[in-house]
Amino acid sequence: EAFEANVHMPPMGHYGNVETEIGRVVVQLANPDFKFMSGETLTLEGGMGLRP
């Protein structure tokens, strides 16, 4: 039931755009200011992993 509800409208209210949303995260992570960050897994899923 939860899957079917998310198919029609994801929790964040819209589906992500690769260039404008995912791409911006990639650009930020490639920035030298992030040199101290390591060993992290970032999940960009727009709230689809929310548990009821």
Short mmCIF file of N, CA and C in Angstrom, two decimals, residues 3-4 12 14 17 19-21 25 27 38-39 46 49-50:
data_model
loop_
_atom_site.label_atom_id
_atom_site.label_comp_id
_atom_site.label_asym_id
_atom_site.label_seq_id
_atom_site.Cartn_x
_atom_site.Cartn_y
_atom_site.Cartn_z
N PHE A 3 3.91 1.55 -1.12
CA PHE A 3 4.55 1.68 -2.44
C PHE A 3 3.60 2.31 -3.44
N GLU A 4 2.38 1.82 -3.46
CA GLU A 4 1.39 2.36 -4.40
C GLU A 4 1.14 3.84 -4.16
N MET A 12 8.35 13.93 -0.92
CA MET A 12 8.82 15.31 -1.04
C MET A 12 7.93 16.15 -1.96
N HIS A 14 7.48 15.87 -5.25
CA HIS A 14 7.85 15.84 -6.66
C HIS A 14 8.96 14.81 -6.85
N ASN A 17 15.08 15.71 -10.13
CA ASN A 17 15.65 15.93 -11.45
C ASN A 17 17.15 15.68 -11.35
N GLU A 19 19.78 16.49 -13.21
CA GLU A 19 20.70 17.60 -13.43
C GLU A 19 20.64 18.65 -12.32
N THR A 20 19.45 19.01 -11.88
CA THR A 20 19.34 20.14 -10.95
C THR A 20 19.40 19.75 -9.48
N GLU A 21 19.11 18.52 -9.14
CA GLU A 21 19.13 18.13 -7.73
C GLU A 21 20.26 17.16 -7.41
N VAL A 25 24.44 18.00 -5.79
CA VAL A 25 25.10 17.30 -4.68
C VAL A 25 26.46 16.80 -5.13
N VAL A 27 28.38 18.03 -7.48
CA VAL A 27 29.28 19.17 -7.61
C VAL A 27 29.78 19.62 -6.24
N SER A 38 34.77 11.73 4.48
CA SER A 38 35.16 10.44 3.91
C SER A 38 34.31 9.33 4.51
N GLY A 39 34.17 8.27 3.77
CA GLY A 39 33.48 7.08 4.27
C GLY A 39 32.00 7.25 4.51
N GLY A 46 14.73 11.38 -1.88
CA GLY A 46 13.55 12.23 -1.77
C GLY A 46 12.51 11.79 -0.76
N GLY A 49 12.39 6.47 1.32
CA GLY A 49 12.74 5.47 2.30
C GLY A 49 12.10 5.70 3.67
N LEU A 50 11.18 6.69 3.75
CA LEU A 50 10.52 6.95 5.02
C LEU A 50 9.74 5.73 5.49
#
